[in-house]
């Protein structure tokens, strides 16, 4: 017996709020409704145009709960509205607060990459199955170009490389929400909750400006990656979010730590100067 509404009864009346950045880097907030909901995502209507793999914050205004989601694919494109399939970064979140039917077992689908024509056995999640049914295709990571490509169902045999049974959400991701305690110690002193979200930021230092992409943001600062190495303790000015050819507000901030990564990149933790000056005593 269920003690909550069913997905089918809730979908038509559920309202959600979506926060993110569109194709031009402009921040937006939209109130919309899902066309379909699953345990691990939804198919939603938005007026904004989004890039595949971009990240959103989805909020349930009734429960005040939020979840970070990834744009899996554009399902339908119209003049004034766009239909997207989104998947939660953390599939264990329960944003909808509804009772779903028992999972009968995930389905393995034979799919072929439209780019290199490699064939894989792919274990699809619930939202991926919904997107595949709606579009007859699915965007997923492929080793041929080390990027997302369009995959379709196929009756060919799996290619010689080992068949992979993995979800689209299991692809290699650059965002790592959990770091070793030794590299995260300065950041963990923040009182504000961090939100993993890709958003452009502009850093002013050394007499110039550089645009970077945030990995997560909070009221007290943010984290970003760059090929430039900025030493801990260095004072900078930062605008988050940053929109090109628009009025941006720069505030004083400080690099609180630097971590060397593979591929010539460096991860930096940034704290706004006002946040650093806040007393550490508990009220």
PDB file of N, CA and C in Angstrom, residues 4-107:
ATOM      1  N   UNK A   4       1.344   7.894  -0.258  1.00  0.00           N
ATOM      2  CA  UNK A   4       1.561   9.187  -0.894  1.00  0.00           C
ATOM      3  C   UNK A   4       0.966   9.173  -2.279  1.00  0.00           C
ATOM      4  N   UNK A   5       0.919  10.326  -2.944  1.00  0.00           N
ATOM      5  CA  UNK A   5       0.367  10.399  -4.296  1.00  0.00           C
ATOM      6  C   UNK A   5       1.209   9.617  -5.281  1.00  0.00           C
ATOM      7  N   UNK A   6       0.576   9.170  -6.355  1.00  0.00           N
ATOM      8  CA  UNK A   6       1.302   8.445  -7.391  1.00  0.00           C
ATOM      9  C   UNK A   6       1.916   9.437  -8.364  1.00  0.00           C
ATOM     10  N   UNK A   7       2.964   9.027  -9.107  1.00  0.00           N
ATOM     11  CA  UNK A   7       3.570   9.935 -10.083  1.00  0.00           C
ATOM     12  C   UNK A   7       2.581  10.449 -11.114  1.00  0.00           C
ATOM     13  N   UNK A   8       1.683   9.571 -11.596  1.00  0.00           N
ATOM     14  CA  UNK A   8       0.742   9.982 -12.640  1.00  0.00           C
ATOM     15  C   UNK A   8      -0.250  11.018 -12.130  1.00  0.00           C
ATOM     16  N   UNK A   9      -0.673  10.891 -10.862  1.00  0.00           N
ATOM     17  CA  UNK A   9      -1.641  11.847 -10.327  1.00  0.00           C
ATOM     18  C   UNK A   9      -1.002  13.181  -9.996  1.00  0.00           C
ATOM     19  N   UNK A  10       0.313  13.174  -9.740  1.00  0.00           N
ATOM     20  CA  UNK A  10       0.989  14.393  -9.320  1.00  0.00           C
ATOM     21  C   UNK A  10       1.545  15.205 -10.476  1.00  0.00           C
ATOM     22  N   UNK A  11       1.919  14.558 -11.578  1.00  0.00           N
ATOM     23  CA  UNK A  11       2.634  15.239 -12.654  1.00  0.00           C
ATOM     24  C   UNK A  11       1.893  16.462 -13.173  1.00  0.00           C
ATOM     25  N   UNK A  12       0.579  16.352 -13.364  1.00  0.00           N
ATOM     26  CA  UNK A  12      -0.170  17.459 -13.940  1.00  0.00           C
ATOM     27  C   UNK A  12      -0.279  18.674 -13.052  1.00  0.00           C
ATOM     28  N   UNK A  13      -0.153  18.502 -11.725  1.00  0.00           N
ATOM     29  CA  UNK A  13      -0.336  19.630 -10.811  1.00  0.00           C
ATOM     30  C   UNK A  13       0.954  20.094 -10.154  1.00  0.00           C
ATOM     31  N   UNK A  14       2.036  19.362 -10.319  1.00  0.00           N
ATOM     32  CA  UNK A  14       3.294  19.704  -9.663  1.00  0.00           C
ATOM     33  C   UNK A  14       3.953  20.907 -10.324  1.00  0.00           C
ATOM     34  N   UNK A  15       4.287  21.894  -9.536  1.00  0.00           N
ATOM     35  CA  UNK A  15       5.019  23.065 -10.012  1.00  0.00           C
ATOM     36  C   UNK A  15       6.439  23.011  -9.457  1.00  0.00           C
ATOM     37  N   UNK A  16       7.410  23.395 -10.271  1.00  0.00           N
ATOM     38  CA  UNK A  16       8.798  23.405  -9.830  1.00  0.00           C
ATOM     39  C   UNK A  16       9.452  24.727 -10.220  1.00  0.00           C
ATOM     40  N   UNK A  17      10.560  25.039  -9.573  1.00  0.00           N
ATOM     41  CA  UNK A  17      11.368  26.200  -9.919  1.00  0.00           C
ATOM     42  C   UNK A  17      12.722  25.700 -10.398  1.00  0.00           C
ATOM     43  N   UNK A  18      13.201  26.274 -11.495  1.00  0.00           N
ATOM     44  CA  UNK A  18      14.457  25.835 -12.097  1.00  0.00           C
ATOM     45  C   UNK A  18      15.408  27.024 -12.176  1.00  0.00           C
ATOM     46  N   UNK A  19      16.626  26.836 -11.678  1.00  0.00           N
ATOM     47  CA  UNK A  19      17.664  27.872 -11.695  1.00  0.00           C
ATOM     48  C   UNK A  19      18.824  27.365 -12.549  1.00  0.00           C
ATOM     49  N   UNK A  20      19.383  28.234 -13.387  1.00  0.00           N
ATOM     50  CA  UNK A  20      20.519  27.811 -14.198  1.00  0.00           C
ATOM     51  C   UNK A  20      21.036  28.932 -15.072  1.00  0.00           C
ATOM     52  N   UNK A  21      21.843  28.558 -16.067  1.00  0.00           N
ATOM     53  CA  UNK A  21      22.392  29.508 -17.036  1.00  0.00           C
ATOM     54  C   UNK A  21      22.065  28.995 -18.432  1.00  0.00           C
ATOM     55  N   UNK A  22      21.631  29.900 -19.331  1.00  0.00           N
ATOM     56  CA  UNK A  22      21.253  29.480 -20.675  1.00  0.00           C
ATOM     57  C   UNK A  22      22.477  29.401 -21.589  1.00  0.00           C
ATOM     58  N   UNK A  23      22.232  29.205 -22.886  1.00  0.00           N
ATOM     59  CA  UNK A  23      23.326  29.040 -23.846  1.00  0.00           C
ATOM     60  C   UNK A  23      24.234  30.257 -23.924  1.00  0.00           C
ATOM     61  N   UNK A  24      23.700  31.437 -23.611  1.00  0.00           N
ATOM     62  CA  UNK A  24      24.491  32.668 -23.662  1.00  0.00           C
ATOM     63  C   UNK A  24      25.144  33.002 -22.327  1.00  0.00           C
ATOM     64  N   UNK A  25      24.994  32.099 -21.351  1.00  0.00           N
ATOM     65  CA  UNK A  25      25.595  32.338 -20.046  1.00  0.00           C
ATOM     66  C   UNK A  25      24.761  33.199 -19.125  1.00  0.00           C
ATOM     67  N   UNK A  26      23.545  33.560 -19.544  1.00  0.00           N
ATOM     68  CA  UNK A  26      22.674  34.383 -18.704  1.00  0.00           C
ATOM     69  C   UNK A  26      21.983  33.522 -17.652  1.00  0.00           C
ATOM     70  N   UNK A  27      21.992  33.993 -16.425  1.00  0.00           N
ATOM     71  CA  UNK A  27      21.318  33.280 -15.349  1.00  0.00           C
ATOM     72  C   UNK A  27      19.802  33.429 -15.501  1.00  0.00           C
ATOM     73  N   UNK A  28      19.052  32.383 -15.164  1.00  0.00           N
ATOM     74  CA  UNK A  28      17.593  32.454 -15.258  1.00  0.00           C
ATOM     75  C   UNK A  28      16.958  31.706 -14.090  1.00  0.00           C
ATOM     76  N   UNK A  29      15.731  32.084 -13.811  1.00  0.00           N
ATOM     77  CA  UNK A  29      14.872  31.369 -12.866  1.00  0.00           C
ATOM     78  C   UNK A  29      13.529  31.208 -13.551  1.00  0.00           C
ATOM     79  N   UNK A  30      13.042  29.978 -13.658  1.00  0.00           N
ATOM     80  CA  UNK A  30      11.748  29.729 -14.304  1.00  0.00           C
ATOM     81  C   UNK A  30      10.865  28.877 -13.407  1.00  0.00           C
ATOM     82  N   UNK A  31       9.590  29.198 -13.422  1.00  0.00           N
ATOM     83  CA  UNK A  31       8.591  28.339 -12.810  1.00  0.00           C
ATOM     84  C   UNK A  31       7.957  27.524 -13.924  1.00  0.00           C
ATOM     85  N   UNK A  32       7.920  26.226 -13.758  1.00  0.00           N
ATOM     86  CA  UNK A  32       7.409  25.364 -14.816  1.00  0.00           C
ATOM     87  C   UNK A  32       6.803  24.113 -14.191  1.00  0.00           C
ATOM     88  N   UNK A  33       6.517  23.142 -15.012  1.00  0.00           N
ATOM     89  CA  UNK A  33       5.970  21.877 -14.523  1.00  0.00           C
ATOM     90  C   UNK A  33       6.607  20.728 -15.285  1.00  0.00           C
ATOM     91  N   UNK A  34       6.748  19.593 -14.659  1.00  0.00           N
ATOM     92  CA  UNK A  34       7.293  18.430 -15.354  1.00  0.00           C
ATOM     93  C   UNK A  34       6.209  17.718 -16.162  1.00  0.00           C
ATOM     94  N   UNK A  35       6.588  17.243 -17.328  1.00  0.00           N
ATOM     95  CA  UNK A  35       5.675  16.424 -18.125  1.00  0.00           C
ATOM     96  C   UNK A  35       5.702  14.984 -17.645  1.00  0.00           C
ATOM     97  N   UNK A  36       6.864  14.555 -17.189  1.00  0.00           N
ATOM     98  CA  UNK A  36       7.061  13.202 -16.663  1.00  0.00           C
ATOM     99  C   UNK A  36       8.040  13.282 -15.509  1.00  0.00           C
ATOM    100  N   UNK A  37       7.793  12.529 -14.446  1.00  0.00           N
ATOM    101  CA  UNK A  37       8.758  12.453 -13.360  1.00  0.00           C
ATOM    102  C   UNK A  37       9.150  10.999 -13.133  1.00  0.00           C
ATOM    103  N   UNK A  38      10.397  10.804 -12.752  1.00  0.00           N
ATOM    104  CA  UNK A  38      10.895   9.485 -12.378  1.00  0.00           C
ATOM    105  C   UNK A  38      11.650   9.632 -11.066  1.00  0.00           C
ATOM    106  N   UNK A  39      12.080   8.507 -10.525  1.00  0.00           N
ATOM    107  CA  UNK A  39      12.859   8.573  -9.292  1.00  0.00           C
ATOM    108  C   UNK A  39      14.111   9.426  -9.457  1.00  0.00           C
ATOM    109  N   UNK A  40      14.705   9.362 -10.657  1.00  0.00           N
ATOM    110  CA  UNK A  40      16.030   9.960 -10.845  1.00  0.00           C
ATOM    111  C   UNK A  40      16.045  11.163 -11.782  1.00  0.00           C
ATOM    112  N   UNK A  41      14.877  11.737 -12.091  1.00  0.00           N
ATOM    113  CA  UNK A  41      14.887  12.887 -12.991  1.00  0.00           C
ATOM    114  C   UNK A  41      13.495  13.284 -13.436  1.00  0.00           C
ATOM    115  N   UNK A  42      13.434  13.960 -14.581  1.00  0.00           N
ATOM    116  CA  UNK A  42      12.145  14.433 -15.092  1.00  0.00           C
ATOM    117  C   UNK A  42      12.295  14.886 -16.534  1.00  0.00           C
ATOM    118  N   UNK A  43      11.175  15.006 -17.203  1.00  0.00           N
ATOM    119  CA  UNK A  43      11.095  15.678 -18.499  1.00  0.00           C
ATOM    120  C   UNK A  43      10.328  16.966 -18.245  1.00  0.00           C
ATOM    121  N   UNK A  44      10.960  18.113 -18.566  1.00  0.00           N
ATOM    122  CA  UNK A  44      10.394  19.405 -18.175  1.00  0.00           C
ATOM    123  C   UNK A  44      10.301  20.364 -19.356  1.00  0.00           C
ATOM    124  N   UNK A  45       9.447  21.379 -19.202  1.00  0.00           N
ATOM    125  CA  UNK A  45       9.291  22.460 -20.176  1.00  0.00           C
ATOM    126  C   UNK A  45      10.049  23.684 -19.685  1.00  0.00           C
ATOM    127  N   UNK A  46      10.818  24.310 -20.573  1.00  0.00           N
ATOM    128  CA  UNK A  46      11.517  25.546 -20.229  1.00  0.00           C
ATOM    129  C   UNK A  46      11.492  26.506 -21.411  1.00  0.00           C
ATOM    130  N   UNK A  47      11.455  27.789 -21.134  1.00  0.00           N
ATOM    131  CA  UNK A  47      11.558  28.794 -22.190  1.00  0.00           C
ATOM    132  C   UNK A  47      13.015  29.029 -22.573  1.00  0.00           C
ATOM    133  N   UNK A  48      13.936  28.798 -21.647  1.00  0.00           N
ATOM    134  CA  UNK A  48      15.361  29.032 -21.894  1.00  0.00           C
ATOM    135  C   UNK A  48      15.966  27.900 -22.715  1.00  0.00           C
ATOM    136  N   UNK A  49      16.945  28.251 -23.550  1.00  0.00           N
ATOM    137  CA  UNK A  49      17.682  27.252 -24.318  1.00  0.00           C
ATOM    138  C   UNK A  49      18.924  26.861 -23.529  1.00  0.00           C
ATOM    139  N   UNK A  50      19.128  25.553 -23.374  1.00  0.00           N
ATOM    140  CA  UNK A  50      20.208  25.042 -22.540  1.00  0.00           C
ATOM    141  C   UNK A  50      21.154  24.167 -23.342  1.00  0.00           C
ATOM    142  N   UNK A  51      22.373  24.071 -22.864  1.00  0.00           N
ATOM    143  CA  UNK A  51      23.362  23.202 -23.494  1.00  0.00           C
ATOM    144  C   UNK A  51      23.303  21.821 -22.851  1.00  0.00           C
ATOM    145  N   UNK A  52      23.494  20.754 -23.648  1.00  0.00           N
ATOM    146  CA  UNK A  52      23.590  19.420 -23.053  1.00  0.00           C
ATOM    147  C   UNK A  52      24.710  19.383 -22.029  1.00  0.00           C
ATOM    148  N   UNK A  53      24.500  18.635 -20.966  1.00  0.00           N
ATOM    149  CA  UNK A  53      25.466  18.469 -19.876  1.00  0.00           C
ATOM    150  C   UNK A  53      25.510  19.661 -18.925  1.00  0.00           C
ATOM    151  N   UNK A  54      24.804  20.754 -19.227  1.00  0.00           N
ATOM    152  CA  UNK A  54      24.786  21.877 -18.287  1.00  0.00           C
ATOM    153  C   UNK A  54      23.998  21.470 -17.043  1.00  0.00           C
ATOM    154  N   UNK A  55      24.245  22.175 -15.959  1.00  0.00           N
ATOM    155  CA  UNK A  55      23.642  21.806 -14.689  1.00  0.00           C
ATOM    156  C   UNK A  55      22.627  22.839 -14.225  1.00  0.00           C
ATOM    157  N   UNK A  56      21.611  22.347 -13.542  1.00  0.00           N
ATOM    158  CA  UNK A  56      20.509  23.168 -13.058  1.00  0.00           C
ATOM    159  C   UNK A  56      20.273  22.873 -11.588  1.00  0.00           C
ATOM    160  N   UNK A  57      19.609  23.794 -10.924  1.00  0.00           N
ATOM    161  CA  UNK A  57      19.076  23.521  -9.593  1.00  0.00           C
ATOM    162  C   UNK A  57      17.561  23.461  -9.734  1.00  0.00           C
ATOM    163  N   UNK A  58      16.966  22.351  -9.316  1.00  0.00           N
ATOM    164  CA  UNK A  58      15.518  22.164  -9.388  1.00  0.00           C
ATOM    165  C   UNK A  58      14.975  22.216  -7.963  1.00  0.00           C
ATOM    166  N   UNK A  59      13.957  23.037  -7.764  1.00  0.00           N
ATOM    167  CA  UNK A  59      13.409  23.245  -6.416  1.00  0.00           C
ATOM    168  C   UNK A  59      11.934  22.881  -6.387  1.00  0.00           C
ATOM    169  N   UNK A  60      11.555  22.147  -5.366  1.00  0.00           N
ATOM    170  CA  UNK A  60      10.152  21.846  -5.111  1.00  0.00           C
ATOM    171  C   UNK A  60       9.642  22.893  -4.126  1.00  0.00           C
ATOM    172  N   UNK A  61       8.837  23.865  -4.573  1.00  0.00           N
ATOM    173  CA  UNK A  61       8.419  24.958  -3.686  1.00  0.00           C
ATOM    174  C   UNK A  61       7.524  24.511  -2.538  1.00  0.00           C
ATOM    175  N   UNK A  62       6.918  23.353  -2.656  1.00  0.00           N
ATOM    176  CA  UNK A  62       6.043  22.860  -1.585  1.00  0.00           C
ATOM    177  C   UNK A  62       6.868  22.352  -0.412  1.00  0.00           C
ATOM    178  N   UNK A  63       7.869  21.531  -0.717  1.00  0.00           N
ATOM    179  CA  UNK A  63       8.703  20.947   0.338  1.00  0.00           C
ATOM    180  C   UNK A  63       9.949  21.772   0.627  1.00  0.00           C
ATOM    181  N   UNK A  64      10.244  22.760  -0.250  1.00  0.00           N
ATOM    182  CA  UNK A  64      11.453  23.592  -0.141  1.00  0.00           C
ATOM    183  C   UNK A  64      12.731  22.793  -0.398  1.00  0.00           C
ATOM    184  N   UNK A  65      12.601  21.580  -0.896  1.00  0.00           N
ATOM    185  CA  UNK A  65      13.770  20.752  -1.191  1.00  0.00           C
ATOM    186  C   UNK A  65      14.351  21.140  -2.546  1.00  0.00           C
ATOM    187  N   UNK A  66      15.683  21.001  -2.679  1.00  0.00           N
ATOM    188  CA  UNK A  66      16.378  21.298  -3.927  1.00  0.00           C
ATOM    189  C   UNK A  66      17.239  20.116  -4.335  1.00  0.00           C
ATOM    190  N   UNK A  67      17.498  20.019  -5.642  1.00  0.00           N
ATOM    191  CA  UNK A  67      18.387  18.983  -6.161  1.00  0.00           C
ATOM    192  C   UNK A  67      19.117  19.532  -7.375  1.00  0.00           C
ATOM    193  N   UNK A  68      20.371  19.156  -7.523  1.00  0.00           N
ATOM    194  CA  UNK A  68      21.147  19.537  -8.699  1.00  0.00           C
ATOM    195  C   UNK A  68      20.893  18.500  -9.783  1.00  0.00           C
ATOM    196  N   UNK A  69      20.609  18.963 -10.994  1.00  0.00           N
ATOM    197  CA  UNK A  69      20.304  18.066 -12.109  1.00  0.00           C
ATOM    198  C   UNK A  69      21.174  18.408 -13.308  1.00  0.00           C
ATOM    199  N   UNK A  70      21.316  17.437 -14.183  1.00  0.00           N
ATOM    200  CA  UNK A  70      22.102  17.592 -15.408  1.00  0.00           C
ATOM    201  C   UNK A  70      21.175  17.478 -16.610  1.00  0.00           C
ATOM    202  N   UNK A  71      21.370  18.338 -17.603  1.00  0.00           N
ATOM    203  CA  UNK A  71      20.582  18.258 -18.833  1.00  0.00           C
ATOM    204  C   UNK A  71      21.100  17.080 -19.656  1.00  0.00           C
ATOM    205  N   UNK A  72      20.288  16.057 -19.792  1.00  0.00           N
ATOM    206  CA  UNK A  72      20.685  14.884 -20.570  1.00  0.00           C
ATOM    207  C   UNK A  72      20.543  15.164 -22.055  1.00  0.00           C
ATOM    208  N   UNK A  73      19.398  15.740 -22.451  1.00  0.00           N
ATOM    209  CA  UNK A  73      19.191  15.990 -23.878  1.00  0.00           C
ATOM    210  C   UNK A  73      17.987  16.896 -24.100  1.00  0.00           C
ATOM    211  N   UNK A  74      17.975  17.533 -25.268  1.00  0.00           N
ATOM    212  CA  UNK A  74      16.813  18.283 -25.750  1.00  0.00           C
ATOM    213  C   UNK A  74      15.909  17.293 -26.465  1.00  0.00           C
ATOM    214  N   UNK A  75      14.684  17.166 -26.002  1.00  0.00           N
ATOM    215  CA  UNK A  75      13.755  16.193 -26.579  1.00  0.00           C
ATOM    216  C   UNK A  75      12.917  16.815 -27.686  1.00  0.00           C
ATOM    217  N   UNK A  76      12.452  18.029 -27.453  1.00  0.00           N
ATOM    218  CA  UNK A  76      11.620  18.704 -28.458  1.00  0.00           C
ATOM    219  C   UNK A  76      11.919  20.194 -28.408  1.00  0.00           C
ATOM    220  N   UNK A  77      12.018  20.804 -29.590  1.00  0.00           N
ATOM    221  CA  UNK A  77      12.392  22.216 -29.683  1.00  0.00           C
ATOM    222  C   UNK A  77      11.309  22.975 -30.439  1.00  0.00           C
ATOM    223  N   UNK A  78      10.701  23.954 -29.791  1.00  0.00           N
ATOM    224  CA  UNK A  78       9.694  24.802 -30.433  1.00  0.00           C
ATOM    225  C   UNK A  78      10.148  26.254 -30.322  1.00  0.00           C
ATOM    226  N   UNK A  79       9.349  27.165 -30.871  1.00  0.00           N
ATOM    227  CA  UNK A  79       9.749  28.573 -30.896  1.00  0.00           C
ATOM    228  C   UNK A  79       9.817  29.155 -29.491  1.00  0.00           C
ATOM    229  N   UNK A  80       8.797  28.881 -28.687  1.00  0.00           N
ATOM    230  CA  UNK A  80       8.716  29.520 -27.377  1.00  0.00           C
ATOM    231  C   UNK A  80       8.958  28.569 -26.211  1.00  0.00           C
ATOM    232  N   UNK A  81       9.072  27.293 -26.469  1.00  0.00           N
ATOM    233  CA  UNK A  81       9.250  26.347 -25.372  1.00  0.00           C
ATOM    234  C   UNK A  81      10.145  25.198 -25.817  1.00  0.00           C
ATOM    235  N   UNK A  82      10.896  24.671 -24.872  1.00  0.00           N
ATOM    236  CA  UNK A  82      11.816  23.573 -25.150  1.00  0.00           C
ATOM    237  C   UNK A  82      11.587  22.482 -24.109  1.00  0.00           C
ATOM    238  N   UNK A  83      11.631  21.240 -24.561  1.00  0.00           N
ATOM    239  CA  UNK A  83      11.405  20.103 -23.675  1.00  0.00           C
ATOM    240  C   UNK A  83      12.739  19.401 -23.442  1.00  0.00           C
ATOM    241  N   UNK A  84      13.124  19.283 -22.170  1.00  0.00           N
ATOM    242  CA  UNK A  84      14.413  18.688 -21.819  1.00  0.00           C
ATOM    243  C   UNK A  84      14.225  17.479 -20.907  1.00  0.00           C
ATOM    244  N   UNK A  85      15.118  16.528 -21.072  1.00  0.00           N
ATOM    245  CA  UNK A  85      15.223  15.439 -20.116  1.00  0.00           C
ATOM    246  C   UNK A  85      16.362  15.757 -19.171  1.00  0.00           C
ATOM    247  N   UNK A  86      16.094  15.717 -17.869  1.00  0.00           N
ATOM    248  CA  UNK A  86      17.126  16.027 -16.884  1.00  0.00           C
ATOM    249  C   UNK A  86      17.273  14.861 -15.913  1.00  0.00           C
ATOM    250  N   UNK A  87      18.487  14.666 -15.425  1.00  0.00           N
ATOM    251  CA  UNK A  87      18.771  13.591 -14.470  1.00  0.00           C
ATOM    252  C   UNK A  87      19.418  14.190 -13.237  1.00  0.00           C
ATOM    253  N   UNK A  88      18.999  13.740 -12.071  1.00  0.00           N
ATOM    254  CA  UNK A  88      19.597  14.223 -10.836  1.00  0.00           C
ATOM    255  C   UNK A  88      21.036  13.726 -10.729  1.00  0.00           C
ATOM    256  N   UNK A  89      21.938  14.612 -10.289  1.00  0.00           N
ATOM    257  CA  UNK A  89      23.325  14.215 -10.081  1.00  0.00           C
ATOM    258  C   UNK A  89      23.396  13.129  -9.016  1.00  0.00           C
ATOM    259  N   UNK A  90      22.615  13.287  -7.962  1.00  0.00           N
ATOM    260  CA  UNK A  90      22.507  12.265  -6.916  1.00  0.00           C
ATOM    261  C   UNK A  90      21.185  11.539  -7.116  1.00  0.00           C
ATOM    262  N   UNK A  91      21.204  10.315  -7.673  1.00  0.00           N
ATOM    263  CA  UNK A  91      19.945   9.623  -7.976  1.00  0.00           C
ATOM    264  C   UNK A  91      19.171   9.187  -6.739  1.00  0.00           C
ATOM    265  N   UNK A  92      19.750   9.339  -5.554  1.00  0.00           N
ATOM    266  CA  UNK A  92      19.063   8.908  -4.336  1.00  0.00           C
ATOM    267  C   UNK A  92      18.148   9.993  -3.763  1.00  0.00           C
ATOM    268  N   UNK A  93      18.196  11.202  -4.331  1.00  0.00           N
ATOM    269  CA  UNK A  93      17.355  12.279  -3.792  1.00  0.00           C
ATOM    270  C   UNK A  93      15.883  11.967  -4.033  1.00  0.00           C
ATOM    271  N   UNK A  94      15.035  12.463  -3.153  1.00  0.00           N
ATOM    272  CA  UNK A  94      13.596  12.255  -3.281  1.00  0.00           C
ATOM    273  C   UNK A  94      12.913  13.617  -3.358  1.00  0.00           C
ATOM    274  N   UNK A  95      13.100  14.287  -4.498  1.00  0.00           N
ATOM    275  CA  UNK A  95      12.578  15.645  -4.653  1.00  0.00           C
ATOM    276  C   UNK A  95      11.060  15.664  -4.760  1.00  0.00           C
ATOM    277  N   UNK A  96      10.481  14.608  -5.324  1.00  0.00           N
ATOM    278  CA  UNK A  96       9.050  14.632  -5.629  1.00  0.00           C
ATOM    279  C   UNK A  96       8.182  14.246  -4.436  1.00  0.00           C
ATOM    280  N   UNK A  97       8.727  13.516  -3.476  1.00  0.00           N
ATOM    281  CA  UNK A  97       7.965  13.076  -2.309  1.00  0.00           C
ATOM    282  C   UNK A  97       6.711  12.301  -2.717  1.00  0.00           C
ATOM    283  N   UNK A  98       6.897  11.349  -3.631  1.00  0.00           N
ATOM    284  CA  UNK A  98       5.781  10.509  -4.072  1.00  0.00           C
ATOM    285  C   UNK A  98       6.195   9.047  -3.970  1.00  0.00           C
ATOM    286  N   UNK A  99       5.216   8.174  -4.022  1.00  0.00           N
ATOM    287  CA  UNK A  99       5.459   6.735  -3.993  1.00  0.00           C
ATOM    288  C   UNK A  99       5.536   6.210  -5.422  1.00  0.00           C
ATOM    289  N   UNK A 100       6.692   5.694  -5.806  1.00  0.00           N
ATOM    290  CA  UNK A 100       6.855   5.103  -7.127  1.00  0.00           C
ATOM    291  C   UNK A 100       6.640   3.592  -7.049  1.00  0.00           C
ATOM    292  N   UNK A 101       6.186   2.984  -8.133  1.00  0.00           N
ATOM    293  CA  UNK A 101       6.058   1.521  -8.150  1.00  0.00           C
ATOM    294  C   UNK A 101       7.414   0.868  -7.928  1.00  0.00           C
ATOM    295  N   UNK A 102       7.376  -0.355  -7.458  1.00  0.00           N
ATOM    296  CA  UNK A 102       8.617  -1.096  -7.258  1.00  0.00           C
ATOM    297  C   UNK A 102       9.355  -1.251  -8.583  1.00  0.00           C
ATOM    298  N   UNK A 103      10.680  -1.110  -8.533  1.00  0.00           N
ATOM    299  CA  UNK A 103      11.490  -1.276  -9.740  1.00  0.00           C
ATOM    300  C   UNK A 103      11.461  -2.742 -10.165  1.00  0.00           C
ATOM    301  N   UNK A 104      11.090  -2.983 -11.408  1.00  0.00           N
ATOM    302  CA  UNK A 104      11.018  -4.344 -11.921  1.00  0.00           C
ATOM    303  C   UNK A 104      12.363  -4.845 -12.430  1.00  0.00           C
ATOM    304  N   UNK A 105      13.349  -4.010 -12.414  1.00  0.00           N
ATOM    305  CA  UNK A 105      14.655  -4.393 -12.975  1.00  0.00           C
ATOM    306  C   UNK A 105      15.043  -3.444 -14.091  1.00  0.00           C
ATOM    307  N   UNK A 106      16.279  -2.992 -14.049  1.00  0.00           N
ATOM    308  CA  UNK A 106      16.746  -2.081 -15.085  1.00  0.00           C
ATOM    309  C   UNK A 106      16.931  -2.827 -16.394  1.00  0.00           C
ATOM    310  N   UNK A 107      16.765  -2.095 -17.473  1.00  0.00           N
ATOM    311  CA  UNK A 107      16.785  -2.720 -18.790  1.00  0.00           C
ATOM    312  C   UNK A 107      18.086  -2.426 -19.509  1.00  0.00           C
TER     313      UNK A 107
END
